[in-house]
Amino acid sequence: MLFRSRSMRGICIFLHGLGLSPLKIKKIITMFDPNTEDILKENPWILFEHGFGFTTCDSIASRLDKDMRSSVRFRFFILYLLEQCLHAGHLFLYPQQIIDSFNKYNEKTTYTFKDGTIDLYDIAPHIKELIKEAYLINDNDRLYRMESFFYESESARLLSKIKATQDPSRLSDVDVEEFIHRYEDQERAELKIPDFALSEAQKDAIRSFITDKILIITGSPGTGKTTLVKALVQLMKITGISFELLTPTGIAAKKLGSTAGSDAYTIHRRLGYKGSKWDYNSLNKYSTQVVITDECSMVDMEVFYRLVSALYANTRLVFVGDVDQLPSVGPGNVLKELIESKQVKAIFLDTIFRQDKCSDIIKEAKKIKEGDTDMTLFGDDKSKDIWHIRERDHAKIEGLIVKFAGQLKDSIKTKGNKLAFQIITPRNQGDARDRK
């Protein structure tokens, strides 16, 4: 214990001499102890893989008298850039993007990689070395980390296999038009809406569910995606087909389960995610005939791979989502790229059911999606669905919000209903933050 205590003390003194804070010292010791000193002396830039910024790595390297123009530093800065790329939601970088980042960093750092401008000739040898060492993959000048390329390329291969594999279920025996007619009658009775009818796009989606192994259903909020999933659930129950309803988040799963009339689960829960392990995977498949995944805009590349790799090739897949909704937290824009690939049948729902088609909210949302930034509808007419109060003083803004909230709470229309209105702010800090 005495030797251990002296050893730890020596490591702390060493790290303190590198200008590190107590918090960073504790983090490094937790990762590398008892080899901390040897690891950092050999390659301080390895710390970026554990959440340290490259500037911090450079500062440590300088104090350790490392060669600041070494090939090791070049290579690890390239890896650092690709790591930052993943954090930004992207899977790869082009060489020119790497060159631009090198030059930008070179302008602000004390420890330049070289004098003057860095070009392709400066970084090409280091990229080749990283490819040789299996850190990177070069796919038509798109530079990936090895695992990112694997998730993307393997997902594409598996989807192609699923698409080409025959489905043993007897969905083709279903009289689709009869089902659509009966479903509409049922919804008219349950919802007490005499003129309820599925849109033509919704009907096409039901038909495509029968004929296509992989189907994408996409549309803006209020276009009937959930109604369509409910119809598909009923169709599968009638035909006795096994199925799973999956989502990327627990909240989405709870909402889907309550509206679709069947239990829904998160992808992680259904596939048995436990830390770094998935119970169902490429070697231990999950057996079901159909998987419908909702809120697919939030599914990142790794989770998508975990899903398709855990399913048998005869599984029928339906991906539901809106590419303009919340993106995935992890890297990869899976739903958008699947649609743009045109390799998978996609049905676009465009009939608004949730709100009046003449609603200012719908009009403005459509304009914004189409890139129109002329916000003429954001006037101060309080009879409209949208109105805008122009005020810069934070105290006055807060006073107005409190005033309107009080009026809404006291109004006859909303009294007793806590869900009647909501206050949303862009930040939870600062003078204009949301307060109870």
PDB file of C-alpha atoms in Angstrom, residues 113-339:
ATOM      1  CA  PHE A 113       2.576  21.924 -38.309  1.00  0.00           C
ATOM      2  CA  LYS A 114       4.748  23.713 -40.870  1.00  0.00           C
ATOM      3  CA  ASP A 115       5.583  27.202 -42.052  1.00  0.00           C
ATOM      4  CA  GLY A 116       3.185  28.470 -44.687  1.00  0.00           C
ATOM      5  CA  THR A 117       0.048  26.880 -46.119  1.00  0.00           C
ATOM      6  CA  ILE A 118      -0.641  23.165 -45.731  1.00  0.00           C
ATOM      7  CA  ASP A 119      -1.730  21.395 -48.924  1.00  0.00           C
ATOM      8  CA  LEU A 120      -2.572  17.894 -50.120  1.00  0.00           C
ATOM      9  CA  TYR A 121       1.101  16.949 -50.490  1.00  0.00           C
ATOM     10  CA  ASP A 122       1.606  17.609 -46.778  1.00  0.00           C
ATOM     11  CA  ILE A 123      -1.224  15.414 -45.525  1.00  0.00           C
ATOM     12  CA  ALA A 124      -1.362  12.680 -48.218  1.00  0.00           C
ATOM     13  CA  PRO A 125       1.494  10.563 -46.745  1.00  0.00           C
ATOM     14  CA  HIS A 126      -0.147  10.593 -43.321  1.00  0.00           C
ATOM     15  CA  ILE A 127      -3.533   9.640 -44.744  1.00  0.00           C
ATOM     16  CA  LYS A 128      -1.904   6.735 -46.603  1.00  0.00           C
ATOM     17  CA  GLU A 129      -0.229   5.605 -43.390  1.00  0.00           C
ATOM     18  CA  LEU A 130      -3.523   5.718 -41.468  1.00  0.00           C
ATOM     19  CA  ILE A 131      -5.201   3.701 -44.223  1.00  0.00           C
ATOM     20  CA  LYS A 132      -2.358   1.176 -44.113  1.00  0.00           C
ATOM     21  CA  GLU A 133      -2.754   0.894 -40.329  1.00  0.00           C
ATOM     22  CA  ALA A 134      -6.536   0.324 -40.790  1.00  0.00           C
ATOM     23  CA  TYR A 135      -7.555   3.521 -39.002  1.00  0.00           C
ATOM     24  CA  LEU A 136      -9.125   5.037 -42.112  1.00  0.00           C
ATOM     25  CA  ILE A 137     -10.942   3.978 -45.269  1.00  0.00           C
ATOM     26  CA  ASN A 138     -10.793   5.978 -48.495  1.00  0.00           C
ATOM     27  CA  ASP A 139     -13.991   5.494 -50.472  1.00  0.00           C
ATOM     28  CA  ASN A 140     -13.872   7.670 -53.610  1.00  0.00           C
ATOM     29  CA  ASP A 141     -12.093  10.478 -51.719  1.00  0.00           C
ATOM     30  CA  ARG A 142     -14.468  10.179 -48.782  1.00  0.00           C
ATOM     31  CA  LEU A 143     -12.374   9.514 -45.692  1.00  0.00           C
ATOM     32  CA  TYR A 144     -14.068   7.429 -42.985  1.00  0.00           C
ATOM     33  CA  ARG A 145     -13.033   6.057 -39.644  1.00  0.00           C
ATOM     34  CA  MET A 146     -13.025   2.277 -40.054  1.00  0.00           C
ATOM     35  CA  GLU A 147     -16.080   1.645 -37.860  1.00  0.00           C
ATOM     36  CA  SER A 148     -18.143   4.375 -39.576  1.00  0.00           C
ATOM     37  CA  PHE A 149     -17.459   2.879 -42.994  1.00  0.00           C
ATOM     38  CA  PHE A 150     -18.352  -0.575 -41.706  1.00  0.00           C
ATOM     39  CA  TYR A 151     -21.718   0.566 -40.306  1.00  0.00           C
ATOM     40  CA  GLU A 152     -22.647   2.342 -43.535  1.00  0.00           C
ATOM     41  CA  SER A 153     -21.429  -0.187 -46.087  1.00  0.00           C
ATOM     42  CA  GLU A 154     -22.670  -3.202 -44.156  1.00  0.00           C
ATOM     43  CA  SER A 155     -26.092  -1.600 -43.653  1.00  0.00           C
ATOM     44  CA  ALA A 156     -26.341  -1.034 -47.414  1.00  0.00           C
ATOM     45  CA  ARG A 157     -25.368  -4.661 -48.096  1.00  0.00           C
ATOM     46  CA  LEU A 158     -27.885  -6.003 -45.583  1.00  0.00           C
ATOM     47  CA  LEU A 159     -30.704  -3.830 -46.948  1.00  0.00           C
ATOM     48  CA  SER A 160     -29.978  -5.084 -50.458  1.00  0.00           C
ATOM     49  CA  LYS A 161     -30.114  -8.652 -49.182  1.00  0.00           C
ATOM     50  CA  ILE A 162     -33.410  -8.051 -47.347  1.00  0.00           C
ATOM     51  CA  LYS A 163     -34.887  -6.386 -50.420  1.00  0.00           C
ATOM     52  CA  ALA A 164     -33.926  -9.341 -52.637  1.00  0.00           C
ATOM     53  CA  THR A 165     -35.047 -12.094 -50.231  1.00  0.00           C
ATOM     54  CA  GLN A 166     -38.529 -13.506 -50.681  1.00  0.00           C
ATOM     55  CA  ASP A 167     -41.022 -12.900 -47.904  1.00  0.00           C
ATOM     56  CA  PRO A 168     -42.673 -16.167 -46.784  1.00  0.00           C
ATOM     57  CA  SER A 169     -45.694 -14.394 -45.239  1.00  0.00           C
ATOM     58  CA  ARG A 170     -48.992 -14.554 -47.120  1.00  0.00           C
ATOM     59  CA  LEU A 171     -49.605 -10.816 -47.350  1.00  0.00           C
ATOM     60  CA  SER A 172     -50.133 -11.143 -51.097  1.00  0.00           C
ATOM     61  CA  ASP A 173     -53.355 -13.045 -50.350  1.00  0.00           C
ATOM     62  CA  VAL A 174     -54.875  -9.971 -48.674  1.00  0.00           C
ATOM     63  CA  ASP A 175     -57.625  -8.117 -50.512  1.00  0.00           C
ATOM     64  CA  VAL A 176     -56.117  -4.667 -49.996  1.00  0.00           C
ATOM     65  CA  GLU A 177     -59.008  -2.628 -51.350  1.00  0.00           C
ATOM     66  CA  GLU A 178     -61.479  -4.495 -49.152  1.00  0.00           C
ATOM     67  CA  PHE A 179     -59.265  -3.906 -46.104  1.00  0.00           C
ATOM     68  CA  ILE A 180     -58.989  -0.172 -46.858  1.00  0.00           C
ATOM     69  CA  HIS A 181     -62.768   0.100 -47.218  1.00  0.00           C
ATOM     70  CA  ARG A 182     -63.386  -1.736 -43.925  1.00  0.00           C
ATOM     71  CA  TYR A 183     -60.738   0.289 -42.079  1.00  0.00           C
ATOM     72  CA  GLU A 184     -62.280   3.581 -43.192  1.00  0.00           C
ATOM     73  CA  ASP A 185     -65.736   2.410 -42.066  1.00  0.00           C
ATOM     74  CA  GLN A 186     -64.300   1.407 -38.696  1.00  0.00           C
ATOM     75  CA  GLU A 187     -62.562   4.756 -38.173  1.00  0.00           C
ATOM     76  CA  ARG A 188     -65.709   6.686 -39.113  1.00  0.00           C
ATOM     77  CA  ALA A 189     -67.590   4.816 -36.405  1.00  0.00           C
ATOM     78  CA  GLU A 190     -64.874   5.013 -33.725  1.00  0.00           C
ATOM     79  CA  LEU A 191     -63.916   8.637 -34.307  1.00  0.00           C
ATOM     80  CA  LYS A 192     -67.489   9.714 -35.061  1.00  0.00           C
ATOM     81  CA  ILE A 193     -66.258  11.497 -38.183  1.00  0.00           C
ATOM     82  CA  PRO A 194     -68.718  10.670 -40.986  1.00  0.00           C
ATOM     83  CA  ASP A 195     -66.431  11.884 -43.761  1.00  0.00           C
ATOM     84  CA  PHE A 196     -63.249  10.181 -42.528  1.00  0.00           C
ATOM     85  CA  ALA A 197     -61.214   8.835 -45.430  1.00  0.00           C
ATOM     86  CA  LEU A 198     -57.603   7.884 -46.008  1.00  0.00           C
ATOM     87  CA  SER A 199     -55.707  10.067 -48.460  1.00  0.00           C
ATOM     88  CA  GLU A 200     -54.626   8.554 -51.765  1.00  0.00           C
ATOM     89  CA  ALA A 201     -51.012   8.532 -50.522  1.00  0.00           C
ATOM     90  CA  GLN A 202     -52.045   6.609 -47.388  1.00  0.00           C
ATOM     91  CA  LYS A 203     -53.881   4.052 -49.529  1.00  0.00           C
ATOM     92  CA  ASP A 204     -50.805   3.735 -51.773  1.00  0.00           C
ATOM     93  CA  ALA A 205     -48.699   3.093 -48.686  1.00  0.00           C
ATOM     94  CA  ILE A 206     -50.957   0.219 -47.604  1.00  0.00           C
ATOM     95  CA  ARG A 207     -50.753  -1.256 -51.109  1.00  0.00           C
ATOM     96  CA  SER A 208     -46.966  -0.854 -51.138  1.00  0.00           C
ATOM     97  CA  PHE A 209     -46.712  -2.552 -47.745  1.00  0.00           C
ATOM     98  CA  ILE A 210     -48.118  -5.648 -49.441  1.00  0.00           C
ATOM     99  CA  THR A 211     -45.831  -5.519 -52.482  1.00  0.00           C
ATOM    100  CA  ASP A 212     -42.522  -4.056 -51.224  1.00  0.00           C
ATOM    101  CA  LYS A 213     -40.144  -5.719 -48.754  1.00  0.00           C
ATOM    102  CA  ILE A 214     -38.808  -2.340 -47.604  1.00  0.00           C
ATOM    103  CA  LEU A 215     -41.005   0.741 -47.412  1.00  0.00           C
ATOM    104  CA  ILE A 216     -40.459   4.333 -46.265  1.00  0.00           C
ATOM    105  CA  ILE A 217     -43.432   6.428 -45.137  1.00  0.00           C
ATOM    106  CA  THR A 218     -42.598  10.107 -44.760  1.00  0.00           C
ATOM    107  CA  GLY A 219     -44.479  13.346 -44.348  1.00  0.00           C
ATOM    108  CA  SER A 220     -44.788  16.494 -42.280  1.00  0.00           C
ATOM    109  CA  PRO A 221     -46.573  16.564 -38.896  1.00  0.00           C
ATOM    110  CA  GLY A 222     -50.304  16.056 -39.259  1.00  0.00           C
ATOM    111  CA  THR A 223     -50.184  14.155 -42.555  1.00  0.00           C
ATOM    112  CA  GLY A 224     -51.434  10.894 -41.063  1.00  0.00           C
ATOM    113  CA  LYS A 225     -48.293   8.810 -40.461  1.00  0.00           C
ATOM    114  CA  THR A 226     -49.588   7.475 -37.146  1.00  0.00           C
ATOM    115  CA  THR A 227     -53.037   6.730 -38.625  1.00  0.00           C
ATOM    116  CA  LEU A 228     -51.297   4.747 -41.326  1.00  0.00           C
ATOM    117  CA  VAL A 229     -49.220   2.760 -38.827  1.00  0.00           C
ATOM    118  CA  LYS A 230     -52.443   1.980 -36.940  1.00  0.00           C
ATOM    119  CA  ALA A 231     -53.946   0.650 -40.184  1.00  0.00           C
ATOM    120  CA  LEU A 232     -50.886  -1.520 -40.857  1.00  0.00           C
ATOM    121  CA  VAL A 233     -51.046  -2.897 -37.304  1.00  0.00           C
ATOM    122  CA  GLN A 234     -54.658  -3.904 -37.839  1.00  0.00           C
ATOM    123  CA  LEU A 235     -53.786  -5.528 -41.165  1.00  0.00           C
ATOM    124  CA  MET A 236     -51.034  -7.600 -39.537  1.00  0.00           C
ATOM    125  CA  LYS A 237     -53.275  -8.641 -36.666  1.00  0.00           C
ATOM    126  CA  ILE A 238     -55.979  -9.769 -39.104  1.00  0.00           C
ATOM    127  CA  THR A 239     -53.498 -11.846 -41.110  1.00  0.00           C
ATOM    128  CA  GLY A 240     -51.754 -13.263 -38.011  1.00  0.00           C
ATOM    129  CA  ILE A 241     -48.347 -11.879 -38.979  1.00  0.00           C
ATOM    130  CA  SER A 242     -45.784 -11.337 -36.207  1.00  0.00           C
ATOM    131  CA  PHE A 243     -44.494  -7.803 -35.964  1.00  0.00           C
ATOM    132  CA  GLU A 244     -42.616  -5.291 -33.823  1.00  0.00           C
ATOM    133  CA  LEU A 245     -43.157  -1.551 -33.427  1.00  0.00           C
ATOM    134  CA  LEU A 246     -39.854   0.158 -32.647  1.00  0.00           C
ATOM    135  CA  THR A 247     -38.647   3.711 -32.029  1.00  0.00           C
ATOM    136  CA  PRO A 248     -35.302   5.295 -31.117  1.00  0.00           C
ATOM    137  CA  THR A 249     -36.595   6.796 -27.826  1.00  0.00           C
ATOM    138  CA  GLY A 250     -38.751   5.747 -24.908  1.00  0.00           C
ATOM    139  CA  ILE A 251     -41.112   8.722 -25.217  1.00  0.00           C
ATOM    140  CA  ALA A 252     -41.707   7.950 -28.895  1.00  0.00           C
ATOM    141  CA  ALA A 253     -42.334   4.280 -28.051  1.00  0.00           C
ATOM    142  CA  LYS A 254     -44.923   5.181 -25.414  1.00  0.00           C
ATOM    143  CA  LYS A 255     -46.718   7.537 -27.800  1.00  0.00           C
ATOM    144  CA  LEU A 256     -46.657   5.057 -30.694  1.00  0.00           C
ATOM    145  CA  GLY A 257     -47.954   2.230 -28.516  1.00  0.00           C
ATOM    146  CA  SER A 258     -50.912   4.291 -27.297  1.00  0.00           C
ATOM    147  CA  THR A 259     -51.945   5.457 -30.777  1.00  0.00           C
ATOM    148  CA  ALA A 260     -51.211   2.374 -32.881  1.00  0.00           C
ATOM    149  CA  GLY A 261     -53.049  -0.092 -30.662  1.00  0.00           C
ATOM    150  CA  SER A 262     -50.071  -2.359 -29.942  1.00  0.00           C
ATOM    151  CA  ASP A 263     -47.045  -2.351 -27.678  1.00  0.00           C
ATOM    152  CA  ALA A 264     -44.023  -0.457 -28.960  1.00  0.00           C
ATOM    153  CA  TYR A 265     -40.431  -0.635 -27.740  1.00  0.00           C
ATOM    154  CA  THR A 266     -37.181   1.212 -28.196  1.00  0.00           C
ATOM    155  CA  ILE A 267     -34.740  -0.385 -30.617  1.00  0.00           C
ATOM    156  CA  HIS A 268     -32.238  -0.722 -27.778  1.00  0.00           C
ATOM    157  CA  ARG A 269     -34.655  -2.493 -25.449  1.00  0.00           C
ATOM    158  CA  ARG A 270     -36.003  -4.926 -28.029  1.00  0.00           C
ATOM    159  CA  LEU A 271     -32.544  -5.891 -29.269  1.00  0.00           C
ATOM    160  CA  GLY A 272     -31.223  -6.247 -25.716  1.00  0.00           C
ATOM    161  CA  TYR A 273     -28.676  -3.422 -25.574  1.00  0.00           C
ATOM    162  CA  LYS A 274     -26.483  -3.701 -22.472  1.00  0.00           C
ATOM    163  CA  GLY A 275     -23.677  -1.183 -22.428  1.00  0.00           C
ATOM    164  CA  SER A 276     -21.359  -2.263 -25.214  1.00  0.00           C
ATOM    165  CA  LYS A 277     -23.263  -5.465 -25.986  1.00  0.00           C
ATOM    166  CA  TRP A 278     -26.421  -6.255 -27.980  1.00  0.00           C
ATOM    167  CA  ASP A 279     -28.173  -9.568 -27.192  1.00  0.00           C
ATOM    168  CA  TYR A 280     -29.554  -9.736 -30.739  1.00  0.00           C
ATOM    169  CA  ASN A 281     -26.965  -9.157 -33.436  1.00  0.00           C
ATOM    170  CA  SER A 282     -25.552 -10.538 -36.681  1.00  0.00           C
ATOM    171  CA  LEU A 283     -24.833 -13.875 -34.975  1.00  0.00           C
ATOM    172  CA  ASN A 284     -28.030 -14.100 -32.918  1.00  0.00           C
ATOM    173  CA  LYS A 285     -30.962 -12.913 -35.019  1.00  0.00           C
ATOM    174  CA  TYR A 286     -34.284 -11.577 -33.750  1.00  0.00           C
ATOM    175  CA  SER A 287     -37.179 -13.440 -35.348  1.00  0.00           C
ATOM    176  CA  THR A 288     -40.248 -11.531 -36.495  1.00  0.00           C
ATOM    177  CA  GLN A 289     -41.962 -11.096 -39.842  1.00  0.00           C
ATOM    178  CA  VAL A 290     -42.380  -7.312 -39.894  1.00  0.00           C
ATOM    179  CA  VAL A 291     -40.588  -4.433 -38.173  1.00  0.00           C
ATOM    180  CA  ILE A 292     -42.082  -0.937 -38.275  1.00  0.00           C
ATOM    181  CA  THR A 293     -39.679   1.731 -37.012  1.00  0.00           C
ATOM    182  CA  ASP A 294     -41.133   5.156 -36.240  1.00  0.00           C
ATOM    183  CA  GLU A 295     -39.332   8.509 -35.786  1.00  0.00           C
ATOM    184  CA  CYS A 296     -36.574   7.292 -38.099  1.00  0.00           C
ATOM    185  CA  SER A 297     -35.075  10.763 -38.496  1.00  0.00           C
ATOM    186  CA  MET A 298     -33.596  10.173 -35.019  1.00  0.00           C
ATOM    187  CA  VAL A 299     -31.964   6.836 -35.911  1.00  0.00           C
ATOM    188  CA  ASP A 300     -28.213   7.210 -36.417  1.00  0.00           C
ATOM    189  CA  MET A 301     -25.947   5.032 -38.548  1.00  0.00           C
ATOM    190  CA  GLU A 302     -24.752   2.678 -35.817  1.00  0.00           C
ATOM    191  CA  VAL A 303     -28.230   2.053 -34.392  1.00  0.00           C
ATOM    192  CA  PHE A 304     -29.547   1.470 -37.906  1.00  0.00           C
ATOM    193  CA  TYR A 305     -26.799  -1.106 -38.495  1.00  0.00           C
ATOM    194  CA  ARG A 306     -27.581  -2.793 -35.156  1.00  0.00           C
ATOM    195  CA  LEU A 307     -31.217  -3.056 -36.237  1.00  0.00           C
ATOM    196  CA  VAL A 308     -30.813  -4.459 -39.758  1.00  0.00           C
ATOM    197  CA  SER A 309     -27.948  -6.771 -38.765  1.00  0.00           C
ATOM    198  CA  ALA A 310     -30.104  -8.367 -36.038  1.00  0.00           C
ATOM    199  CA  LEU A 311     -32.955  -9.277 -38.409  1.00  0.00           C
ATOM    200  CA  TYR A 312     -33.369 -12.205 -40.783  1.00  0.00           C
ATOM    201  CA  ALA A 313     -33.256 -11.384 -44.483  1.00  0.00           C
ATOM    202  CA  ASN A 314     -36.910 -12.396 -44.942  1.00  0.00           C
ATOM    203  CA  THR A 315     -38.107  -9.668 -42.534  1.00  0.00           C
ATOM    204  CA  ARG A 316     -40.315  -6.949 -43.998  1.00  0.00           C
ATOM    205  CA  LEU A 317     -39.232  -3.407 -43.001  1.00  0.00           C
ATOM    206  CA  VAL A 318     -41.202  -0.155 -42.731  1.00  0.00           C
ATOM    207  CA  PHE A 319     -39.425   3.081 -41.831  1.00  0.00           C
ATOM    208  CA  VAL A 320     -41.624   5.990 -40.760  1.00  0.00           C
ATOM    209  CA  GLY A 321     -40.490   9.546 -40.164  1.00  0.00           C
ATOM    210  CA  ASP A 322     -40.069  13.133 -41.251  1.00  0.00           C
ATOM    211  CA  VAL A 323     -36.607  14.201 -42.434  1.00  0.00           C
ATOM    212  CA  ASP A 324     -37.348  17.757 -41.239  1.00  0.00           C
ATOM    213  CA  GLN A 325     -37.921  16.645 -37.653  1.00  0.00           C
ATOM    214  CA  LEU A 326     -35.306  16.034 -34.936  1.00  0.00           C
ATOM    215  CA  PRO A 327     -32.076  14.576 -36.353  1.00  0.00           C
ATOM    216  CA  SER A 328     -30.169  11.716 -34.776  1.00  0.00           C
ATOM    217  CA  VAL A 329     -27.854  12.426 -31.873  1.00  0.00           C
ATOM    218  CA  GLY A 330     -25.169  10.191 -33.359  1.00  0.00           C
ATOM    219  CA  PRO A 331     -23.610  10.519 -36.829  1.00  0.00           C
ATOM    220  CA  GLY A 332     -25.523   9.683 -39.978  1.00  0.00           C
ATOM    221  CA  ASN A 333     -28.670  11.029 -41.641  1.00  0.00           C
ATOM    222  CA  VAL A 334     -30.092   7.610 -42.440  1.00  0.00           C
ATOM    223  CA  LEU A 335     -33.712   8.366 -43.337  1.00  0.00           C
ATOM    224  CA  LYS A 336     -32.884  11.294 -45.625  1.00  0.00           C
ATOM    225  CA  GLU A 337     -30.166   9.376 -47.463  1.00  0.00           C
ATOM    226  CA  LEU A 338     -32.363   6.293 -47.870  1.00  0.00           C
ATOM    227  CA  ILE A 339     -35.008   8.461 -49.510  1.00  0.00           C
TER     228      ILE A 339
END
